[in-house]
Coordinates of C-alpha atoms in Angstrom, one line a residue:
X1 CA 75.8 136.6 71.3
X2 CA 74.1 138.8 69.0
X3 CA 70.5 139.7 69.5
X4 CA 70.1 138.3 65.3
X5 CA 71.7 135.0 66.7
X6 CA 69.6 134.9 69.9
X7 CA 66.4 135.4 67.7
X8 CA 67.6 132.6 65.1
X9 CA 68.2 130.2 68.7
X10 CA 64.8 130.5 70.0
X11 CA 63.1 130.3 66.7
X12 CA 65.5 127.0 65.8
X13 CA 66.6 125.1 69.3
X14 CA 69.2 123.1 67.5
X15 CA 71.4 126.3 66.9
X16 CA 71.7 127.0 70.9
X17 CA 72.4 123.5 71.1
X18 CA 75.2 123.9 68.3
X19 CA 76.5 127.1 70.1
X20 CA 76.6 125.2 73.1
X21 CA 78.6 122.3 71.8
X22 CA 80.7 124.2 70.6
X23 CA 81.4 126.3 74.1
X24 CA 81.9 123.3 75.7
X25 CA 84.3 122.0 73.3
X26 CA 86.3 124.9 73.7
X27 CA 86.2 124.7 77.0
X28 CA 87.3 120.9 77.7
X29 CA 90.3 121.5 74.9
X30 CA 91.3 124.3 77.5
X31 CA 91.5 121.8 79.7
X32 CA 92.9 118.9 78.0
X33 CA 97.4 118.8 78.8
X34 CA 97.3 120.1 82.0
X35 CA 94.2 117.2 83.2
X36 CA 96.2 114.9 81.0
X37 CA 99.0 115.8 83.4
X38 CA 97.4 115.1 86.9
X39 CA 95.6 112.0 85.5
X40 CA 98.7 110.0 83.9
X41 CA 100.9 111.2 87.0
X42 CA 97.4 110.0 89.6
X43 CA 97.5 106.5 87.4
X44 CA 101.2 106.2 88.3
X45 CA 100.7 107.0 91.9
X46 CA 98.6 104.7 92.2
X47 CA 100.1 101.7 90.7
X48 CA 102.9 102.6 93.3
X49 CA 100.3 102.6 95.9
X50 CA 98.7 99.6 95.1
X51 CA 102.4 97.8 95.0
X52 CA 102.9 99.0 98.4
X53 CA 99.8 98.5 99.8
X54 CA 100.4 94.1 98.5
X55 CA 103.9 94.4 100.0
X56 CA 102.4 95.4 103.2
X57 CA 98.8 93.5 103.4
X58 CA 101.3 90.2 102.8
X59 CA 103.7 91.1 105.6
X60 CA 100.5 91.3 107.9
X61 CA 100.4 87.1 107.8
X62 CA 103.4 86.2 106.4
X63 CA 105.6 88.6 108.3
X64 CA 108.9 87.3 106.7
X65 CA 108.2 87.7 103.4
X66 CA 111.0 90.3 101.9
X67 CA 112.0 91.2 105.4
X68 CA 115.9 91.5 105.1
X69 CA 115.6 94.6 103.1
X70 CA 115.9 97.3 105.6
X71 CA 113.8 99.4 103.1
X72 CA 110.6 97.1 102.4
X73 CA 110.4 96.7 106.3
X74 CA 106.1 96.6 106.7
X75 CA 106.7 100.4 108.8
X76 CA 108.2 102.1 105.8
X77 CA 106.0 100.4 102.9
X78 CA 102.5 100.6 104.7
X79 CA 103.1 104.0 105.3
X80 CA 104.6 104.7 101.9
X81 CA 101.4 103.2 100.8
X82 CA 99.2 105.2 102.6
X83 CA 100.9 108.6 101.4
X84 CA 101.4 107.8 97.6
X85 CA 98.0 106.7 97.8
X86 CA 96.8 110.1 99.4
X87 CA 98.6 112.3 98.0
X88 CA 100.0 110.8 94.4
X89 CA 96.4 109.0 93.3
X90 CA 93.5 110.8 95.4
X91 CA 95.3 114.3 95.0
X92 CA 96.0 114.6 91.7
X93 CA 92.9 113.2 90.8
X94 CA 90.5 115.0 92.6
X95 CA 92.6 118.3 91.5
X96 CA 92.1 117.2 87.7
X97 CA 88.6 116.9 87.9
X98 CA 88.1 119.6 90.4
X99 CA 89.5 122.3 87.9
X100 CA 87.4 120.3 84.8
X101 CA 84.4 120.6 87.0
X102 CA 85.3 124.2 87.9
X103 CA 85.9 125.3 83.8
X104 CA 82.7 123.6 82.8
X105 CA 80.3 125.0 85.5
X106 CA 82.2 128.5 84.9
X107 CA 81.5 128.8 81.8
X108 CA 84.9 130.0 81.3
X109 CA 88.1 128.9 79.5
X110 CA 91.0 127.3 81.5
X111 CA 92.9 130.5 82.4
X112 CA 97.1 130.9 83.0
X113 CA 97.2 126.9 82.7
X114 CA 100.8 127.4 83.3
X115 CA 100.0 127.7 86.7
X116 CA 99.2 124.2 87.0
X117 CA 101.5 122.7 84.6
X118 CA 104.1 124.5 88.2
X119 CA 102.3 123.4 90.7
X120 CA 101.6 119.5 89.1
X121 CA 105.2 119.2 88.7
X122 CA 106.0 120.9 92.3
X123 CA 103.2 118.3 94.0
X124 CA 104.9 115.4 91.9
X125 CA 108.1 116.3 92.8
X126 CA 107.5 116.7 96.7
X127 CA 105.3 113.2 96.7
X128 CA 108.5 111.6 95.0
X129 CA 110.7 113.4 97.5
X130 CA 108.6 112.3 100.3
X131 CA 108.4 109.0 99.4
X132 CA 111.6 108.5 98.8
X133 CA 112.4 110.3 102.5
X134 CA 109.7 107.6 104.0
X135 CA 111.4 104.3 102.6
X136 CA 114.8 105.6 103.2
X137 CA 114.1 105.7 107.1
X138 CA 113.1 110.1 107.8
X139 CA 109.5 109.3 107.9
X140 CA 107.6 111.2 110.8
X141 CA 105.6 109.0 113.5
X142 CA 102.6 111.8 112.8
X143 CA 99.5 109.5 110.9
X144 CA 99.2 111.2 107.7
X145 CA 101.8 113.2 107.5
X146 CA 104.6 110.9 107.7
X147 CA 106.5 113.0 104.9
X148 CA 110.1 114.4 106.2
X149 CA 109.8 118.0 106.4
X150 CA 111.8 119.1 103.6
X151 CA 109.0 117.5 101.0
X152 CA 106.3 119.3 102.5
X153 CA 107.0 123.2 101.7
X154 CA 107.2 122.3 98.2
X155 CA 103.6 120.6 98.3
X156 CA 102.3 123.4 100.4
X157 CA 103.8 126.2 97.6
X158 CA 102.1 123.9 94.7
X159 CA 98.7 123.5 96.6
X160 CA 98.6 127.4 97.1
X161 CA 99.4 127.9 93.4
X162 CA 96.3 125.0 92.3
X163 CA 94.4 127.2 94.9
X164 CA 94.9 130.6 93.1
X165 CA 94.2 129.1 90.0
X166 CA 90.7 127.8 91.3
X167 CA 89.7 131.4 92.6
X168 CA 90.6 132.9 89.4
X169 CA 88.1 130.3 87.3
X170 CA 85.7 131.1 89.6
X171 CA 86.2 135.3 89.9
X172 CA 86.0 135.2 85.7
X173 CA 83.0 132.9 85.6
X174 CA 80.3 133.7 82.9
X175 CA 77.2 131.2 84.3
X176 CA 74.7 133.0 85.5
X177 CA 74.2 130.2 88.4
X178 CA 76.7 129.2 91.3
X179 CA 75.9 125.5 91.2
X180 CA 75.6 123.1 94.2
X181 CA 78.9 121.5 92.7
X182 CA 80.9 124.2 92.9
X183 CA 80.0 125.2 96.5
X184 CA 82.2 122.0 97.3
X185 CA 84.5 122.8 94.9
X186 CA 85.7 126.4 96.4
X187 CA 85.3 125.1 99.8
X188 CA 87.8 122.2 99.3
X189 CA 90.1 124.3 98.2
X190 CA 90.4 126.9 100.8
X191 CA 89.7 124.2 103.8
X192 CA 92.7 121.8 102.0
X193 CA 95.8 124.6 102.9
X194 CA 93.9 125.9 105.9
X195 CA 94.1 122.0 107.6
X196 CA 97.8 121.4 105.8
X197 CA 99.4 124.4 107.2
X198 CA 98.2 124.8 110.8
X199 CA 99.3 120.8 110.8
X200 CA 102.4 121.5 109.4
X201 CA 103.0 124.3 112.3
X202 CA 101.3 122.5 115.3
X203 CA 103.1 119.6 114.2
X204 CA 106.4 119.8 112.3
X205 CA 107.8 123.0 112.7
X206 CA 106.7 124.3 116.1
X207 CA 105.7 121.1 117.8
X208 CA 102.9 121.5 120.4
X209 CA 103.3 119.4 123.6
X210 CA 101.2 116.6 125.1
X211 CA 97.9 115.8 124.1
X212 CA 97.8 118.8 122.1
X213 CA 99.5 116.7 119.5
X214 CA 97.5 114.0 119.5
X215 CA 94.2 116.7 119.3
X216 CA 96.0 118.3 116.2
X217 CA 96.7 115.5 114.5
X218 CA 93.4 113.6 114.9
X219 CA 91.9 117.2 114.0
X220 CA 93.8 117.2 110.4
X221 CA 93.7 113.2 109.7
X222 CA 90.0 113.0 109.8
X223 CA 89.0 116.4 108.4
X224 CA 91.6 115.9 105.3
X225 CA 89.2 112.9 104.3
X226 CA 86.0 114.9 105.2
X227 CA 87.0 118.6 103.9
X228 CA 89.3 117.8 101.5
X229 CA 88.5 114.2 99.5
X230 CA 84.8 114.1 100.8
X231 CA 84.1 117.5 98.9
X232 CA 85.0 116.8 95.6
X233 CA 83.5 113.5 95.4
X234 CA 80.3 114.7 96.2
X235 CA 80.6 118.1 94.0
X236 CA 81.8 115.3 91.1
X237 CA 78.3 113.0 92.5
X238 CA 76.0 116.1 92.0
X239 CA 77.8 117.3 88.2
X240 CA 77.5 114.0 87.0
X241 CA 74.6 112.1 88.1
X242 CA 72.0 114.5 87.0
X243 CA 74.4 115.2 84.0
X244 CA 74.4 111.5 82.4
X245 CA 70.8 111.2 83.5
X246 CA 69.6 114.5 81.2
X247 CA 67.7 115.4 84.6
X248 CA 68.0 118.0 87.6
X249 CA 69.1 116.5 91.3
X250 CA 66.0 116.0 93.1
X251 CA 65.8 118.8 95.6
X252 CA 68.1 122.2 95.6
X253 CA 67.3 122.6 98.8
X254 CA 68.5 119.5 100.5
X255 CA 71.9 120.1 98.6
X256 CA 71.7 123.3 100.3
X257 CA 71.5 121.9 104.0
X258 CA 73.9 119.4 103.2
X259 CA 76.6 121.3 102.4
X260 CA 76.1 123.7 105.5
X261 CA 75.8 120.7 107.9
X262 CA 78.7 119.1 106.4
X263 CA 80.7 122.3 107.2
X264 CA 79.6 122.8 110.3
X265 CA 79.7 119.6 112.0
X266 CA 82.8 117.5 110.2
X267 CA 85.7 119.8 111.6
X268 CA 84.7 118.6 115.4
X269 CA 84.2 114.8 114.5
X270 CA 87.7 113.2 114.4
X271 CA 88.3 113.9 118.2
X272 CA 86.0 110.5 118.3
X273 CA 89.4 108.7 117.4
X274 CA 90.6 109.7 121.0
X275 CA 87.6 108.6 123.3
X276 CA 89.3 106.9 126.0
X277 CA 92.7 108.7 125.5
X278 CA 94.0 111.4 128.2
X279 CA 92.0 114.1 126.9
X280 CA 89.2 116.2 128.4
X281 CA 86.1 114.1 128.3
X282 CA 83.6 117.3 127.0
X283 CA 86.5 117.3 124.2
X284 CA 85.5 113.4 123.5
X285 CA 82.0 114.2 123.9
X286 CA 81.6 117.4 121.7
X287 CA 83.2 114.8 118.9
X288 CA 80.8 112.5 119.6
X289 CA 77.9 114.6 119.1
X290 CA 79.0 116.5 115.8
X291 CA 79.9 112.9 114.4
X292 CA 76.3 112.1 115.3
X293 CA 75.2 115.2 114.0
X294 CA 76.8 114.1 110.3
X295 CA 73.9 112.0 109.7
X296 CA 72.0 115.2 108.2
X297 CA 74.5 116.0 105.5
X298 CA 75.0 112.1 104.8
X299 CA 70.8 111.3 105.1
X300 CA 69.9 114.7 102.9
X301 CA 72.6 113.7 100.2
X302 CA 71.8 110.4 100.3
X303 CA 68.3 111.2 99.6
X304 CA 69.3 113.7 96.9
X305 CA 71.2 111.0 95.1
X306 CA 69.7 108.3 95.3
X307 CA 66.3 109.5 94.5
X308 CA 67.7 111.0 91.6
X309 CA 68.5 108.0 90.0
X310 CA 65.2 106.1 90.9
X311 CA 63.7 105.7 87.8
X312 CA 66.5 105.3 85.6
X313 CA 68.1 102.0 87.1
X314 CA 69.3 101.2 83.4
X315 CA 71.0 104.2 82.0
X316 CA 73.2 103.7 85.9
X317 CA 73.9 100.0 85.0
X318 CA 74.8 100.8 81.5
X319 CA 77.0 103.5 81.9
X320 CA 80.4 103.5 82.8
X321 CA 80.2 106.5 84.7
X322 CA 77.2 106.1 86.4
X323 CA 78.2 103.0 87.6
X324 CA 81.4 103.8 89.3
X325 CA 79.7 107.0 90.5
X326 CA 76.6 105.3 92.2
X327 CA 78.4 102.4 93.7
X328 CA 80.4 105.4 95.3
X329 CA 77.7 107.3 96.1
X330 CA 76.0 104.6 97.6
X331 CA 79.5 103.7 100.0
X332 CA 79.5 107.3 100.9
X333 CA 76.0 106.8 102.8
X334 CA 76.9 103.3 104.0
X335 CA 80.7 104.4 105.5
X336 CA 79.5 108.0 106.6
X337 CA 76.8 106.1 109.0
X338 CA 79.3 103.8 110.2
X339 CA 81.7 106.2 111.1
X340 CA 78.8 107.6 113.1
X341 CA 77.7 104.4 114.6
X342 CA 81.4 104.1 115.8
X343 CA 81.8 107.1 117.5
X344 CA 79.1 105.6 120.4
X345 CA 81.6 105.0 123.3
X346 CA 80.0 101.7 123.6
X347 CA 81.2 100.5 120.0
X348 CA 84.1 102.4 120.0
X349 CA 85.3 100.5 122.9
X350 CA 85.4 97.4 120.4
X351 CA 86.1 98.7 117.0
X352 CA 89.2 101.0 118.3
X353 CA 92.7 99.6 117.8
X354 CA 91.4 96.3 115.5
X355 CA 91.3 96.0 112.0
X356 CA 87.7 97.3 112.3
X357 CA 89.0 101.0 111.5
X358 CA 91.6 100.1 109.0
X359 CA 88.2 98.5 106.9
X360 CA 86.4 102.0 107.6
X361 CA 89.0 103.8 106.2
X362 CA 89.4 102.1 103.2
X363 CA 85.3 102.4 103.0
X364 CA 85.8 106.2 102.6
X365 CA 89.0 106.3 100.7
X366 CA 88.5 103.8 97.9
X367 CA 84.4 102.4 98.0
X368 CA 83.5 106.2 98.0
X369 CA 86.3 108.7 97.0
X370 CA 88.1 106.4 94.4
X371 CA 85.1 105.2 92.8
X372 CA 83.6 108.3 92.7
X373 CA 87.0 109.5 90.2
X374 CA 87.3 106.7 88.2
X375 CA 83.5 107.6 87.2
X376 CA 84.1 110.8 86.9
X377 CA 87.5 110.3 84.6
X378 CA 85.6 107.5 82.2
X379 CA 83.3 110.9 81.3
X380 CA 86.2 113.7 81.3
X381 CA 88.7 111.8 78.8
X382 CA 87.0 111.2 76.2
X383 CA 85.4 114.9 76.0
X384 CA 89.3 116.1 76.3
X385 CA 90.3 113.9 73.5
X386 CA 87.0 114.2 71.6
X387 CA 87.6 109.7 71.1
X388 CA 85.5 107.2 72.6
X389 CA 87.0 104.7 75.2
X390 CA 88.6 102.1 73.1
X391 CA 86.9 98.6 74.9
X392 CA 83.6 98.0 76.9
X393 CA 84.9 95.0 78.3
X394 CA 88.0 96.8 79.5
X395 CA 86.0 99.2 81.7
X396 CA 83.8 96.3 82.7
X397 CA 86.5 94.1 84.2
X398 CA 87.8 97.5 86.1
X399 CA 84.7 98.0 87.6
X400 CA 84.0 94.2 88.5
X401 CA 86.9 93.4 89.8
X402 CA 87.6 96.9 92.0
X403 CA 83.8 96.8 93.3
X404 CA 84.4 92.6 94.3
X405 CA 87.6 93.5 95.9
X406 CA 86.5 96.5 97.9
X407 CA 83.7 94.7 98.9
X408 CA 85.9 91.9 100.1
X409 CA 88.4 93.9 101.6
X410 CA 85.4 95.9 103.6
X411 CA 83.5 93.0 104.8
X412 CA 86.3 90.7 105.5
X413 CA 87.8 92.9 108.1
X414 CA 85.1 94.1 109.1
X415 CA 84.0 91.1 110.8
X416 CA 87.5 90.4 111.8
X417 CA 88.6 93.5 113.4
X418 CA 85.1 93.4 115.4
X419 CA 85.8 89.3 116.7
X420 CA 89.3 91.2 117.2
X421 CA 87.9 94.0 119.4
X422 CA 85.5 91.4 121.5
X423 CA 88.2 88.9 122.2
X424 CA 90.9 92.1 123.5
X425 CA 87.9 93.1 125.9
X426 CA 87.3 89.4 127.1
X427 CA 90.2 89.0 129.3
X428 CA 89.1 85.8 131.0
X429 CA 88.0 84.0 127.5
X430 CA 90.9 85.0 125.5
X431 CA 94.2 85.6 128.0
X432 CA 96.8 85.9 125.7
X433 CA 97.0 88.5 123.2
X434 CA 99.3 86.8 120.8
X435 CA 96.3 83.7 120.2
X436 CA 93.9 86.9 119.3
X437 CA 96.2 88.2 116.6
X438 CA 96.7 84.4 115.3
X439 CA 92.9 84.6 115.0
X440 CA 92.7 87.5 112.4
X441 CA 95.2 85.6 110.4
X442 CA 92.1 84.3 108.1
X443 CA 90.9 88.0 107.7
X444 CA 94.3 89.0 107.0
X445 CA 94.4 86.9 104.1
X446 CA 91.6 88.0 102.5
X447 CA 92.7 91.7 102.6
X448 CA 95.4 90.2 100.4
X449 CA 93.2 88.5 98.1
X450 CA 91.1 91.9 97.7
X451 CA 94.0 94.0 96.7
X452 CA 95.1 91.2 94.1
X453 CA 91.8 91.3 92.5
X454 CA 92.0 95.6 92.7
X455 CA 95.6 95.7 91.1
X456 CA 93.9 93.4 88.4
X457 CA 91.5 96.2 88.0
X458 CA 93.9 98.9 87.8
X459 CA 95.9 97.2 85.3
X460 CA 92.5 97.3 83.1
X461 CA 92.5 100.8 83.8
X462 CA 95.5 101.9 82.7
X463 CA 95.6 99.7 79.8
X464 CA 92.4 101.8 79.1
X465 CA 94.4 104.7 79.8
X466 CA 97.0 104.9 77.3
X467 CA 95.2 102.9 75.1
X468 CA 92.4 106.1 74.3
X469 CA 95.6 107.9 74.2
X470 CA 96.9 106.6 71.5
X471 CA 94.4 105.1 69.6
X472 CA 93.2 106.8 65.9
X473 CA 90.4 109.1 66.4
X474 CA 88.0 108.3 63.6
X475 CA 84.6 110.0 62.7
X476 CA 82.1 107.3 63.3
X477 CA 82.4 107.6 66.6
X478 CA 79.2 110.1 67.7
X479 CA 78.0 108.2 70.9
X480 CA 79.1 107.3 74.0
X481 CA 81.1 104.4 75.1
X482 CA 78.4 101.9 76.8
X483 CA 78.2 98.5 78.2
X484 CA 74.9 97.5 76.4
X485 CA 72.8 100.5 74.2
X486 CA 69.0 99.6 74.3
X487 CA 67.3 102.0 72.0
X488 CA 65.1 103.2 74.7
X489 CA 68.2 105.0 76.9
X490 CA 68.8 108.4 76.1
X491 CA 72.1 109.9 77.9
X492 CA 73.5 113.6 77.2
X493 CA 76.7 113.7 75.0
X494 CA 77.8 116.7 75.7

C-alpha cells in the first residue's frame, strides 16, 4: 500500500474497509474450486455414512433385516459406517475449512491449489477403495483403521500432500499476528500423519505383538478424535464466534493455556479405554490422570467461548452459523467432561463394553465436531460464491432436526448403556446375559429413530447445497442469510 493510500485510509475509514473487502474477496475466490471440491465430495460421504449407519442401528433390534446379503452383514456396514463417516465426511470437511481458515488468517492467496485438487482426488479415491475393500469382506479387526492395506498408502501420500500445502500458506503469510486459530490449525496437521503413520507401522505393516497392539491402537483411536478432529473444531470455534459477533474472544490468554494443555495431556488419555485389560496398571493409571488433567483445556475453552457469547444471546439464535457453532461448542464442554468422568475406574467399570461409550462417541464426533462444520460451511459458501443461502427455513429444519436427533441418540443410550453396564455387574439380579441385551432393545430403537430424524436433516442440507450452487446470483442480495433480522443485530459481512 502506498504511503498516499495509507494517508487517504486513516483520514477516511471506509477506504481500509474497501481495501479490505476487497483482500478478502480475493482471497476466498482463491479458495473457491478446490473447497467446492472437499465439501460436495464430504456431503456425499456423508449421505453414504448416514445410509450405513440406518442399515446398521436397524440390524441392532431387528437383527434379520437384509441379513442374506453377505455384504450388508451388521460387521461390514457398521464399520463401513464408521470409516466413510471418518474419513469421507469429517476429513474432507475439516480439510476444506482448515485450508479456508488457514488463507484468511494468512492473509495470503490460495497458493499451488493444484496440490489439493491431487491430494482430494487421491483421499477420495483411497476412502472409495477402502470402503469398497471393507464390504467386500478385507476389512482389518483394528478399531479405526479397518481399511485393507492397499487403500491406506494412497491416503497417507494425499494427507502428506494437504500437509505441504498447509506449511506453505503459513511460511508465505502476510498478517502480522499468528492467531489462536491457526495454532490448532498447524498443529492438526503435523499430529494427523505423525498418529496415521506410526499406526500404520505398529499395526499394518510391522505388526507389534501382545498388548502392544492393543496400547497402539487405543493410542491412535482416541488421539485421532482429540489431535486431529478436536483441533480444527475448536480453531473453526475461535475464527468464527468472535468473527460473526464483530468482537474479540474473551481472554488471549486462556486460549493460550488451552492449547498447551490440550497438547500435553490428550496423547496419554486413550489408554483409559484399557483399564482393566492386561496391561501395566501405572500405564492405566498415567491415562487416568492426563484424562483428568483435560478438564483445564476443556474448562479454560469453555470459559473463552461461552463468555464470549454472553451478551449477544440473539445474534447466536439468529444466525445460522452461530447456531450450529455454539450448540457444538457447548457439546465439546459437555462430552470432553464426560469422557473424563469415565475414565474413574469406578465408572469405567460400568460404562465399558455397553452402549454407554458408543453414545460418547457420537457426543464428540457429531454434537461437537459435525456441528461445529456445518456452522462453519453455512459462513464459508456463500463468501466463495459471493450468493446468499437460498432458504432460511432450509437451514432451519437442518439444524432442528440434527440437534433433536443427536440429542436423542446421546441421551437415549446413554441411560441405556449405563442400566446395561449395572445389570452385567449384578450377577445375582440379572443371571443371564441374553435378558440384559433384550433390555436395551427400547434404547436400540431410539438410536434408530435419531438417525431417521438426522438423515432428514442432511437431506435439507444438501438440498441447500446444490441449491446455492446453482441458483442466479443477483445484486440485491448485500446481507446475510438470517433466521429473523431485528434491526438492533449487527453481524460482520465480510
Amino acid at each position: 500500500m502506498s504511503s498516499a493510500t495509507t494517508i487517504v485510509s486513516s483520514i477516511d475509514p471506509r477506504t481500509a474497509q474497501v481495501q479490505e473487502r476487497a483482500e478478502l474477496y480475493q482471497i476466498d475466490e482463491s479458495t473457491r474450486l478446490p473447497a467446492l471440491i472437499f465439501l460436495g465430495t464430504a456431503i456425499g460421504w456423508l449421505f453414504v455414512g448416514t445410509v450405513f449407519a440406518l442399515l446398521a442401528s436397524f440390524k441392532m433390534h431387528t437383527p434379520g433385516f437384509l441379513g442374506e446379503s453377505e455384504w450388508l452383514t451388521f460387521g461390514r456396514v457398521r464399520t463401513a459406517h464408521l470409516n466413510t463417516v471418518i474419513y469421507g465426511w469429517a476429513t474432507n470437511s475439516g480439510i476444506a475449512v482448515s485450508f479456508w481458515l488457514m488463507a484468511r488468517l494468512s492473509r495470503t492467496l490460495l497458493r499451488h491449489a493444484g496440490i489439493l485438487y491431487v491430494s482430494g482426488a487421491a483421499w477420495n479415491l483411497g476412502v472409495l477403495i477402502g470402503t469398497v475393500g471393507i464390504l467386500a469382506g478385507d476389512s482389518q479387526s483394528i478399531e479405526w483403521l479397518e481399511f485393507p492395506p492397499y487403500a491406506t498408502p494412497l491416503l497417507f501420500v494425499s494427507y502428506a500432500l494437504i500437509g505441504v500445502w498447509g506449511i506453505i500458506t503459513f511460511r508465505f503469510r502476510r498478517s502480522e499476528h499468528t492467531y489462536v486459530s491457526q495454532w490448532y490449525l498447524l498443529a492438526a496437521l503435523f499430529w494427523f500423519p505423525w498418529l496415521y503413520s506410526v499406526a500404520q507401522i505398529m499395526l499394518i505393516f510391522s505388526p507389534t505383538v501382545g498388548v502392544i497392539q492393543s496400547l497402539a491402537n487405543w493410542w491412535f483411536a482416541h488421539n485421532v478424535l482429540g489431535l486431529w478432529f478436536t483441533p480444527i473444531g475448536l480453531a473453526a470455534a475461535y475464527y468464527f464466534i468472535p468473527k460473526v459477533l464483530g468482537k474479540p474472544i474473551h481472554s488471549y490468554h486462556l486460549s493460550v493455556l488451552g492449547f498447551w494443555s490440550l497438547a500435553f495431556f490428550y496423547n496419554w488419555a486413550g489408554v483409559h479405554h484399557l483399564i482393566g485389560g492386561p496391561i501395566p496398571v501405572w500405564v492405566q493409571s498415567a491415562g487416568i490422570v492426563a484424562s483428568l488433567m483435560m478438564v483445564i483445556p476443556v474448562i479454560v475453552t469453555a470459559i473463552n467461548h461461552h463468555l464470549t457469547v454472553v451478551g449477544s444471546f440473539g445474534a447466536v439464535w439468529n444466525s445460522p452459523t452461530l447456531r450450529f457453532i455454539v450448540f457444538g461448542a457447548v457439546n465439546y464442554t459437555l462430552t470432553s467432561l464426560a469422557g473424563s468422568t469415565m475414565s474413574l475406574r469406578s465408572v469405567n467399570q460400568v460404562t465399558h463394553f455397553t452402549h454407554f461409550t458408543v453414545a460418547h462417541a457420537h457426543h464428540g464426533m457429531y454434537a461437537f465436531f459435525t456441528m461445529v462444520m456445518f456452522g462453519s460451511i453455512y459462513y464459508i459458501m456463500p463468501r466463495i460464491l459471493r450468493k446468499e443461502w437460498p432458504s432460511a427455513s432450509l437451514i432451519s429444519l437442518h439444524f432442528w432436526t440434527t440437534a433433536i436427533g443427536i440429542s436423542i441418540y446421546v441421551i437415549g443410550l446413554s441411560i441405556g448403556g449405563a442400566i446395561q453396564g449395572l445389570q452385567m455387574l449384578d450377577v445375582e439380579g440379572h443371571p443371564a446375559f441374553l435378558d440384559i441385551m433384550a433390555e436395551t432393545v427400547p434404547w436400540l430403537f431410539s438410536r434408530s429413530v435419531s438417525g431417521v430424524f438426522m438423515l432428514v436433516g442432511h437431506i435439507a442440507f444438501a438440498v441447500s447445497f446444490v441449491w446455492i450452487l446453482v441458483k442466479r446470483r443477483t445484486a440485491d442480495e448485500t446481507s446475510p442469510t438470517l433466521f429473523n433480522t431485528p434491526p438492533s443485530l449487527k453481524l460482520k459481512t465480510s
